[in-house]
mmCIF file with all atom_site columns, C-alpha atoms in Angstrom:
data_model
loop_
_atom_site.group_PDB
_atom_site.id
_atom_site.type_symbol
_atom_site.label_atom_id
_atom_site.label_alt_id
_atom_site.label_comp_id
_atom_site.label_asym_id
_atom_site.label_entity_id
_atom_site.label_seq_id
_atom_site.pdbx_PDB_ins_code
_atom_site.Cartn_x
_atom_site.Cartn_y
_atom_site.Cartn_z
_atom_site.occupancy
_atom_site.B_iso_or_equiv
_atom_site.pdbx_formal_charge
_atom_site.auth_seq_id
_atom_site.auth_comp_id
_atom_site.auth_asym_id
_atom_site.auth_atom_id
_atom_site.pdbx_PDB_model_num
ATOM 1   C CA . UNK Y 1 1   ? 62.821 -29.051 13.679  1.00 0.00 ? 1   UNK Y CA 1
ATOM 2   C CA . UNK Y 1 2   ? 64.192 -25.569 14.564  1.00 0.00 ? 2   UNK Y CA 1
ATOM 3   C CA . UNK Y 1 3   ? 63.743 -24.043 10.513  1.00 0.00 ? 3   UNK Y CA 1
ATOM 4   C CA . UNK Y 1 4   ? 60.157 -25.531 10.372  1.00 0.00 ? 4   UNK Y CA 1
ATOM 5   C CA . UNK Y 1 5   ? 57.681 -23.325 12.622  1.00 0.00 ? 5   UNK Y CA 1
ATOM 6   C CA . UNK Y 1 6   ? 54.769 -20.477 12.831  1.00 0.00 ? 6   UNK Y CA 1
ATOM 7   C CA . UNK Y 1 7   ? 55.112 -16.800 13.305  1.00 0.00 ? 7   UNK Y CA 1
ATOM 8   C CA . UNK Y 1 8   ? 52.184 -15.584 15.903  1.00 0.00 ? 8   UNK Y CA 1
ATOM 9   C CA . UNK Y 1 9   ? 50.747 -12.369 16.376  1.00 0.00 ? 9   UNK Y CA 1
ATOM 10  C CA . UNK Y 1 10  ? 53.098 -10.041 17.908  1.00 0.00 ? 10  UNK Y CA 1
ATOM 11  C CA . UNK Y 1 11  ? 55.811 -11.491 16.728  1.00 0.00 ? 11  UNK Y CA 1
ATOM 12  C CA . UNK Y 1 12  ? 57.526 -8.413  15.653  1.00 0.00 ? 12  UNK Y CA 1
ATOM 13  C CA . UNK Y 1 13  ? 56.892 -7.070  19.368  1.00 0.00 ? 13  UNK Y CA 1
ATOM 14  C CA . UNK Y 1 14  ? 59.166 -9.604  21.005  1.00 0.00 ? 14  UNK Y CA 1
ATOM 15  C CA . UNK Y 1 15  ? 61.008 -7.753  22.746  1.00 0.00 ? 15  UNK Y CA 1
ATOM 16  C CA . UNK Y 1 16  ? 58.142 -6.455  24.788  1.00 0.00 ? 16  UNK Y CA 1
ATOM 17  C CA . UNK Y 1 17  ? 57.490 -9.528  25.525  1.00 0.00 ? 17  UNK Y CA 1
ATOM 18  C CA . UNK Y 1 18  ? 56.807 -10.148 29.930  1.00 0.00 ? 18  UNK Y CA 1
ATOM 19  C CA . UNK Y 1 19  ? 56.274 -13.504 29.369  1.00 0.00 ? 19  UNK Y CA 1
ATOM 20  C CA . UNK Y 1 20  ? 59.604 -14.890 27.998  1.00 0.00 ? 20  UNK Y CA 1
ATOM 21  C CA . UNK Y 1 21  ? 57.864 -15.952 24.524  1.00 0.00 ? 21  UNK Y CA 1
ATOM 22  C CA . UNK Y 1 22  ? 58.916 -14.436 20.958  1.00 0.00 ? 22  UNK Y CA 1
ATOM 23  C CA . UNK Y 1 23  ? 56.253 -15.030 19.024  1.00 0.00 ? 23  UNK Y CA 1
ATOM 24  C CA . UNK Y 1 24  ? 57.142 -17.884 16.981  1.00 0.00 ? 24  UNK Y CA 1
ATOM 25  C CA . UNK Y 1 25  ? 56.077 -21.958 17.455  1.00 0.00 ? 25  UNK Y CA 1
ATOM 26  C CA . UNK Y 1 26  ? 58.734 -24.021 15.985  1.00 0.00 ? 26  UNK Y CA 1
ATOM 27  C CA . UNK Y 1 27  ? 58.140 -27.954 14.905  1.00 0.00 ? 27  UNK Y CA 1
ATOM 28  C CA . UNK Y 1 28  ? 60.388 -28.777 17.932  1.00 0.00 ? 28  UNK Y CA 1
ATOM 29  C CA . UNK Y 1 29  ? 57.921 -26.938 20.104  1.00 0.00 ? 29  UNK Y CA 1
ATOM 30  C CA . UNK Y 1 30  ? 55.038 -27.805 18.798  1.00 0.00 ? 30  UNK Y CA 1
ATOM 31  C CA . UNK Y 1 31  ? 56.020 -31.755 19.289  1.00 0.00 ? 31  UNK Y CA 1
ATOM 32  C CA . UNK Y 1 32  ? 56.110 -31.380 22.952  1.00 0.00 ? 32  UNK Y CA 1
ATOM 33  C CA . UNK Y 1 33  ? 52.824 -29.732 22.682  1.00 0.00 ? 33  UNK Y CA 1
ATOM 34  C CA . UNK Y 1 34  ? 50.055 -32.249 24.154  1.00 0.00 ? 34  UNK Y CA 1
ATOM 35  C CA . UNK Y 1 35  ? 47.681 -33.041 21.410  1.00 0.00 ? 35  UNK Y CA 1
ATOM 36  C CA . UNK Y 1 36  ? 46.607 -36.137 22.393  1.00 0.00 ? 36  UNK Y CA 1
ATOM 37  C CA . UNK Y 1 37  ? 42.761 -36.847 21.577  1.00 0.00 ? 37  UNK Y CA 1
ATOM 38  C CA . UNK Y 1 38  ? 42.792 -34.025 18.864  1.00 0.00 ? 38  UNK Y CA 1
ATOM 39  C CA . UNK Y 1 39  ? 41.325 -35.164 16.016  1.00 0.00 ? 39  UNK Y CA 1
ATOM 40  C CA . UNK Y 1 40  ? 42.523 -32.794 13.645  1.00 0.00 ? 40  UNK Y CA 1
ATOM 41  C CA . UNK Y 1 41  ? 44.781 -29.631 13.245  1.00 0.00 ? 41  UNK Y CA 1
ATOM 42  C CA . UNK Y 1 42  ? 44.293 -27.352 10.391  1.00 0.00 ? 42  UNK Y CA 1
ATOM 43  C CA . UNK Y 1 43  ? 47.203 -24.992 9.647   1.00 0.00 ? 43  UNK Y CA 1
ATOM 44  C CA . UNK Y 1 44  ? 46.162 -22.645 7.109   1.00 0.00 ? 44  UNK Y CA 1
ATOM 45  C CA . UNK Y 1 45  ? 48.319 -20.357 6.659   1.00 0.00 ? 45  UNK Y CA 1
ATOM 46  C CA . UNK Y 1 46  ? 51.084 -20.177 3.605   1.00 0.00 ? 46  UNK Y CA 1
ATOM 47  C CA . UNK Y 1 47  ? 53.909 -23.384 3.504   1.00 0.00 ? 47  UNK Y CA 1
ATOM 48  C CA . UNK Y 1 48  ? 52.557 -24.985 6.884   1.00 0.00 ? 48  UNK Y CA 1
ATOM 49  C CA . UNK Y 1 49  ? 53.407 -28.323 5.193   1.00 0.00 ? 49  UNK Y CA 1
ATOM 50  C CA . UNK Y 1 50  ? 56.831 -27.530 4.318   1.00 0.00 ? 50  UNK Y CA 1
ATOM 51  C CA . UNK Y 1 51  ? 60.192 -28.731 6.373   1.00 0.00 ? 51  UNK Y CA 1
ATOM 52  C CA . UNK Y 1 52  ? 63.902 -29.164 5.751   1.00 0.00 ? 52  UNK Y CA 1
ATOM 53  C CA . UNK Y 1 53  ? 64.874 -33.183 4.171   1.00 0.00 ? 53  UNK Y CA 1
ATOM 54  C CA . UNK Y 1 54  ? 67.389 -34.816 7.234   1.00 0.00 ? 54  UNK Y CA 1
ATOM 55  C CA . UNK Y 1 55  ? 69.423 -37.730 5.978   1.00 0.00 ? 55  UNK Y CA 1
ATOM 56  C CA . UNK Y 1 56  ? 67.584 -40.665 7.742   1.00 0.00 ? 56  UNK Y CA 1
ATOM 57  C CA . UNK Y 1 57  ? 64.823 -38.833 9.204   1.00 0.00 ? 57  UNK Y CA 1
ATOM 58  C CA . UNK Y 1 58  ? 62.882 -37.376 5.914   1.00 0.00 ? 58  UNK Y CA 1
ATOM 59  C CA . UNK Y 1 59  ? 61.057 -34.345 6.100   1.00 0.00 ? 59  UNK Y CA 1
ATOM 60  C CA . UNK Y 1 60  ? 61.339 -32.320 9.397   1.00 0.00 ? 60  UNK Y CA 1
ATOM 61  C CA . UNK Y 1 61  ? 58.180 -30.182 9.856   1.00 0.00 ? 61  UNK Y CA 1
ATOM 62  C CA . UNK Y 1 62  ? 54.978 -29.090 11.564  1.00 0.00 ? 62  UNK Y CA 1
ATOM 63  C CA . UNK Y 1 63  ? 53.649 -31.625 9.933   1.00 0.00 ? 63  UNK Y CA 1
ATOM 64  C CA . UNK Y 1 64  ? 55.684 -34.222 12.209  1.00 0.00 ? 64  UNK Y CA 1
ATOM 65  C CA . UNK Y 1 65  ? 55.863 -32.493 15.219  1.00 0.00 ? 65  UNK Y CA 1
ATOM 66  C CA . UNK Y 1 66  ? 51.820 -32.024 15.140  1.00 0.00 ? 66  UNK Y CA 1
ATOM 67  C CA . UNK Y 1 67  ? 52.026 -36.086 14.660  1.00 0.00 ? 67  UNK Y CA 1
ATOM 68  C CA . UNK Y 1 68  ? 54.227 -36.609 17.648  1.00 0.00 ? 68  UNK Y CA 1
ATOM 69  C CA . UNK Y 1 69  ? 52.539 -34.259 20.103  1.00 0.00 ? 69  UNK Y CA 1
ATOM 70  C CA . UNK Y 1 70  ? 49.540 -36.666 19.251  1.00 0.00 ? 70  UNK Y CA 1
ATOM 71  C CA . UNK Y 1 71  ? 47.244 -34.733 16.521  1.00 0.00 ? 71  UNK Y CA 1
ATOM 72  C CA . UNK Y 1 72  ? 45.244 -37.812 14.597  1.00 0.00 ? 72  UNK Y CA 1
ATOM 73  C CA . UNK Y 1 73  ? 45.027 -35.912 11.552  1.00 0.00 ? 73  UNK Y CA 1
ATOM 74  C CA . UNK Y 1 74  ? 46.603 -32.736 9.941   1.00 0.00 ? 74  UNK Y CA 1
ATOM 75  C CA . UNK Y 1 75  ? 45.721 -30.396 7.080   1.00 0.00 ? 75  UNK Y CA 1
ATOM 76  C CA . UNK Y 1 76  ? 48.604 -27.869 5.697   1.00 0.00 ? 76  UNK Y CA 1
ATOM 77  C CA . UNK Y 1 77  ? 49.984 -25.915 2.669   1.00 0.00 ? 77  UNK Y CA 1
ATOM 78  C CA . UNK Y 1 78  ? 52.873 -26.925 0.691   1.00 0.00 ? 78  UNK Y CA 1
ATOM 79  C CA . UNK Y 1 79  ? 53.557 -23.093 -1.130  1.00 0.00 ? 79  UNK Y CA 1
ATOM 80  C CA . UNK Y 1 80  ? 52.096 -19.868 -0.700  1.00 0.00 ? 80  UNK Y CA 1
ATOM 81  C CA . UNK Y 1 81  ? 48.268 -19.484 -0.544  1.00 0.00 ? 81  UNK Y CA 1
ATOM 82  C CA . UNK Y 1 82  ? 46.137 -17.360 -1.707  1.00 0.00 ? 82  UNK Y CA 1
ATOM 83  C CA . UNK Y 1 83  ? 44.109 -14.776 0.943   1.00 0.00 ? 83  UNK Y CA 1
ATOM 84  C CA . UNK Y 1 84  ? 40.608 -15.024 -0.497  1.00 0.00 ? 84  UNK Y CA 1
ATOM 85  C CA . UNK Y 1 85  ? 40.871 -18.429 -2.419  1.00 0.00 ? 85  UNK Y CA 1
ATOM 86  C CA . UNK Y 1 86  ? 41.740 -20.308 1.254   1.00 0.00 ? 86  UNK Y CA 1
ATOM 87  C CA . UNK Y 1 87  ? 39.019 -18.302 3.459   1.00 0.00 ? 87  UNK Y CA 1
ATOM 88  C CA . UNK Y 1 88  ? 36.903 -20.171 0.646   1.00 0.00 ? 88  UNK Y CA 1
ATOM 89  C CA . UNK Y 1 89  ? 38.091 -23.409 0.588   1.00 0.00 ? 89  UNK Y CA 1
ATOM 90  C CA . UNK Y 1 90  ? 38.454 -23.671 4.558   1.00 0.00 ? 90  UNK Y CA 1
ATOM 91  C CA . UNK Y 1 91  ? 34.724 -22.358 4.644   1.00 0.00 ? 91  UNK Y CA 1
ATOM 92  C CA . UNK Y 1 92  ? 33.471 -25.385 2.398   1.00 0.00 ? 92  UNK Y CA 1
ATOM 93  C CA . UNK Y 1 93  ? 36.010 -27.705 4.541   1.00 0.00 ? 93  UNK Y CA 1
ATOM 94  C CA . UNK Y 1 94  ? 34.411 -26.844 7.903   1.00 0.00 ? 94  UNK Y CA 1
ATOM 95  C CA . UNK Y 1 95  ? 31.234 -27.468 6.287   1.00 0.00 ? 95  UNK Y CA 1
ATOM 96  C CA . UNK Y 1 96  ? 31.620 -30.884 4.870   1.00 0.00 ? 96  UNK Y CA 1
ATOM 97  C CA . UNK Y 1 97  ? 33.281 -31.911 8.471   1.00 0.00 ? 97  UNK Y CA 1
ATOM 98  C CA . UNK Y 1 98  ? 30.496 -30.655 10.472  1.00 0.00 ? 98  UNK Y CA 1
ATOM 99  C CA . UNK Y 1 99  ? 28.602 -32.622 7.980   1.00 0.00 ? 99  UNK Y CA 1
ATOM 100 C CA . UNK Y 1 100 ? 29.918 -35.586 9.214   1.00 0.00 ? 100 UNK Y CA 1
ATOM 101 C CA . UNK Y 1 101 ? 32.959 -36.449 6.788   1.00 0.00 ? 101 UNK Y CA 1
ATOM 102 C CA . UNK Y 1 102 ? 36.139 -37.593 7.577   1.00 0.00 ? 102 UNK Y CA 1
ATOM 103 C CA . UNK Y 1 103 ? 38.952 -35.463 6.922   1.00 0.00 ? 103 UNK Y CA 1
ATOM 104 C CA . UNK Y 1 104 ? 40.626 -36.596 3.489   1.00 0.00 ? 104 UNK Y CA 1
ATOM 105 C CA . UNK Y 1 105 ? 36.524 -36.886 2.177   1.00 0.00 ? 105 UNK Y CA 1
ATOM 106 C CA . UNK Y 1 106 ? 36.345 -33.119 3.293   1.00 0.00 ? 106 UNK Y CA 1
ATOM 107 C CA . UNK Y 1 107 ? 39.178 -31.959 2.002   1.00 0.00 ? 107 UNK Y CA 1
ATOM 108 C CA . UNK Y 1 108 ? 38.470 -33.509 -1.481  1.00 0.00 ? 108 UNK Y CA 1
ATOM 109 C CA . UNK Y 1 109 ? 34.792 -31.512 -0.983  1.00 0.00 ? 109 UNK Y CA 1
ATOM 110 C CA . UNK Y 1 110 ? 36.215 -28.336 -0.277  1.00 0.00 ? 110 UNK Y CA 1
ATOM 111 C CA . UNK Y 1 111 ? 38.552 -28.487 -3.514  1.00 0.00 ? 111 UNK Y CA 1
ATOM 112 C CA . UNK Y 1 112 ? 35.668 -29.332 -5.418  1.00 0.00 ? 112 UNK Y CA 1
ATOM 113 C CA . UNK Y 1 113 ? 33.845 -26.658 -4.471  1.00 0.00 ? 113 UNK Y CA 1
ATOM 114 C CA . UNK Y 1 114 ? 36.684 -24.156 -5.539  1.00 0.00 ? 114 UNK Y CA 1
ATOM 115 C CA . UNK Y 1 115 ? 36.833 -26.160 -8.936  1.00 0.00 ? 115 UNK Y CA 1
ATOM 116 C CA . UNK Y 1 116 ? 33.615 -25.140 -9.737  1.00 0.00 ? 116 UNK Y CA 1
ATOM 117 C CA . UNK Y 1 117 ? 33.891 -21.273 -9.096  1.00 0.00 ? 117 UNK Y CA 1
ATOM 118 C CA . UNK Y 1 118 ? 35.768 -20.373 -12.561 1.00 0.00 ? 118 UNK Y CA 1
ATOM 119 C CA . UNK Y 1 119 ? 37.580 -17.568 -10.127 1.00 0.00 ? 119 UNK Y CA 1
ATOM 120 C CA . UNK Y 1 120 ? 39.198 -20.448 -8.092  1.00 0.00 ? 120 UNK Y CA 1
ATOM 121 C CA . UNK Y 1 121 ? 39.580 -23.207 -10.730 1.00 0.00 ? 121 UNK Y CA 1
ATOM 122 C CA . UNK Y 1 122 ? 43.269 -23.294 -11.703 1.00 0.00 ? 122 UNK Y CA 1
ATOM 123 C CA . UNK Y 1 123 ? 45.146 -25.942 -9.195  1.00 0.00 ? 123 UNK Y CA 1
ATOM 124 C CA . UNK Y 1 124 ? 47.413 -22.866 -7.407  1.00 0.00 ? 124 UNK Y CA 1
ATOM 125 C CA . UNK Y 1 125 ? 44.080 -22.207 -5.543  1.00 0.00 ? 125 UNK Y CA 1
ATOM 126 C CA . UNK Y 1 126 ? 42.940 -25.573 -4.363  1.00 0.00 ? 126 UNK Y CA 1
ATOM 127 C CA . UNK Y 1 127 ? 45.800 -27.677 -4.575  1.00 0.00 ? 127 UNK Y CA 1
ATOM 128 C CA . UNK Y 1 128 ? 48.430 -26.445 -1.837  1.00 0.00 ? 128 UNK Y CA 1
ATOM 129 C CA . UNK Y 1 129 ? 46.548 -28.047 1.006   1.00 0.00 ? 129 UNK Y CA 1
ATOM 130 C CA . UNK Y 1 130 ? 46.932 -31.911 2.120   1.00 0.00 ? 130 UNK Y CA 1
ATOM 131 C CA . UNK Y 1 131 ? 45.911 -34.303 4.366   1.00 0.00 ? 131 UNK Y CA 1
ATOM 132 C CA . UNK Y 1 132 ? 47.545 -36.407 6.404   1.00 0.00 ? 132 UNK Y CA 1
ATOM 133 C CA . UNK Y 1 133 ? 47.298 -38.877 9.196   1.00 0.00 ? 133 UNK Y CA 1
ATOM 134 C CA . UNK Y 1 134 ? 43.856 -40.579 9.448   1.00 0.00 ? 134 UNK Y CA 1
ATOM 135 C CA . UNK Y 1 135 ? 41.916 -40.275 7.359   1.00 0.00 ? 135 UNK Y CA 1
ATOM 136 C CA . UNK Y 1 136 ? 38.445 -40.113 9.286   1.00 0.00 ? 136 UNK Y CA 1
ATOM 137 C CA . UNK Y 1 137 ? 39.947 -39.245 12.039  1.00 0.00 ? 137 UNK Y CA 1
ATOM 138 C CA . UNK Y 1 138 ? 37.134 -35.921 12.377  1.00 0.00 ? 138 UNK Y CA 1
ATOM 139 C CA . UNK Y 1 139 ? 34.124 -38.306 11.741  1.00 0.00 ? 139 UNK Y CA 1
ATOM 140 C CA . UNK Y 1 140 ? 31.859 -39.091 14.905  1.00 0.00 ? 140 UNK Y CA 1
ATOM 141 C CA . UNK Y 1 141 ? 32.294 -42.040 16.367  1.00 0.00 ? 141 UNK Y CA 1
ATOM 142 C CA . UNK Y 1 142 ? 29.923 -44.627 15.943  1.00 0.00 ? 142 UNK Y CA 1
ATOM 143 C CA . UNK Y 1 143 ? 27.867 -45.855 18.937  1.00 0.00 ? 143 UNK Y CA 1
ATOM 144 C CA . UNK Y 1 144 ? 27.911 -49.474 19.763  1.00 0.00 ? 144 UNK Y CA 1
ATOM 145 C CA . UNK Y 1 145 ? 25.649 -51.967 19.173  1.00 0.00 ? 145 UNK Y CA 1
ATOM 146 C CA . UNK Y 1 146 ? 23.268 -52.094 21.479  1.00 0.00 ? 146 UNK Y CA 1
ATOM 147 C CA . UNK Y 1 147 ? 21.841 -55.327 23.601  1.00 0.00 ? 147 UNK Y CA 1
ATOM 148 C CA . UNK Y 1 148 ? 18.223 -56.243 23.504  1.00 0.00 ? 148 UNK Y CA 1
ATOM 149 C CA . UNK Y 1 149 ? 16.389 -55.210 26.610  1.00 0.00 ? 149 UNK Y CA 1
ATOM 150 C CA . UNK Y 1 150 ? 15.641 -58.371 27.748  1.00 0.00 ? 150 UNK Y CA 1
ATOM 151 C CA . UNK Y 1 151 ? 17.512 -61.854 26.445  1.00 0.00 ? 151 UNK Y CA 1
ATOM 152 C CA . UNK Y 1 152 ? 15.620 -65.211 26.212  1.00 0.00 ? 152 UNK Y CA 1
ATOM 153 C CA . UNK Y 1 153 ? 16.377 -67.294 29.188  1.00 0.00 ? 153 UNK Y CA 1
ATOM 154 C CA . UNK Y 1 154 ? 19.175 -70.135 28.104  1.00 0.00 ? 154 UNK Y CA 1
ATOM 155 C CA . UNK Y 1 155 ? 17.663 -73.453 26.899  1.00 0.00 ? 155 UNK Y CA 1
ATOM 156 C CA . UNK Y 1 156 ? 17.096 -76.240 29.435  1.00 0.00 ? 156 UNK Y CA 1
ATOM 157 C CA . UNK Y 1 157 ? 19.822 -78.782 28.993  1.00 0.00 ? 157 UNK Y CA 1
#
C-alpha cells in the first residue's frame, strides 16, 4: 500500500517541513488512520480509486486502506478527472446527500445531473467516480419506534 496514496498541499516544500511530514498520505497510512463512525469519505481528486493488483490480496489502494481505518462508505476516481466537470458533479452529490440519500442513490443523482448538461454528457465526465462500501451508509438514521405513553394494565387472570 506504499504506490497507492495522496499528494497534499506543500508537498513540493518537504523539505521545509518542522514537523517530520512530506506531504504525501499513502494507503498504508491512511489504514491506520481512525475512521471509525465516518460514514463516508469522498476522494475527489484524479485516480483516487486506483491501486497496484497483489497476488492473493487484489487491489491495494486508498480505497482499502479508507475501509480498514473504518470509513463505512467511499467515493473515488478510477482515471483522470476533469477540473470543472467534477466541481459539478460533487456539487449535485452533496446535494442529493444532504437531501437525505444514501450514498450509491446520490452518486447515481449526481451523474444524472451531468448527463443532462450536453457539456458534461459523454461518460469521461461522469463515469470515473464509484461507490463503494455501504451503500446508505450517509442516510440518517431512523429513530425507533416509539412506546405509547401509557400501556393498558395486563388482563386479570
Amino acid at each position: 500500500m506504499l504506490r497507492a496514496g495522496i499528494v497534499l498541499a506543500g508537498a513540493n516544500q518537504r523539505e521545509q517541513s518542522s514537523h517530520g511530514e512530506n506531504g504525501i498520505l499513502t494507503a498504508l497510512e491512511a489504514s491506520g488512520l481512525s475512521l471509525g463512525g465516518t460514514r463516508l469519505v469522498v476522494l475527489s481528486a484524479c485516480q483516487t480509486g486506483v491501486g497496484s493488483v497483489t497476488s492473493g490480496d487484489g487491489v491495494q489502494g486508498m480505497r482499502r486502506a479508507l475501509l480498514l481505518a473504518g470509513s463505512r462508505s467511499q467515493i473515488l476516481s478510477l482515471w483522470a478527472v476533469d477540473d470543472a466537470s467534477t466541481a459539478q458533479l460533487m456539487e449535485h452529490l452533496y446535494d442529493a446527500l444532504a437531501a437525505g440519500q444514501g450514498t450509491a442513490q446520490a452518486l447515481r443523482t449526481a451523474r444524472e445531473a451531468l448527463r443532462a448538461d450536453p457539456r458534461w454528457a459523454h461518460p469521461y465526465y461522469w463515469a470515473a467516480f464509484t461507490a463503494s462500501g455501504d451503500p446508505g451508509a450517509t442516510r440518517a438514521p431512523t429513530a425507533p419506534p416509539t412506546a405509547p405513553a401509557s400501556l393498558p394494565a395486563p388482563a386479570p387472570r
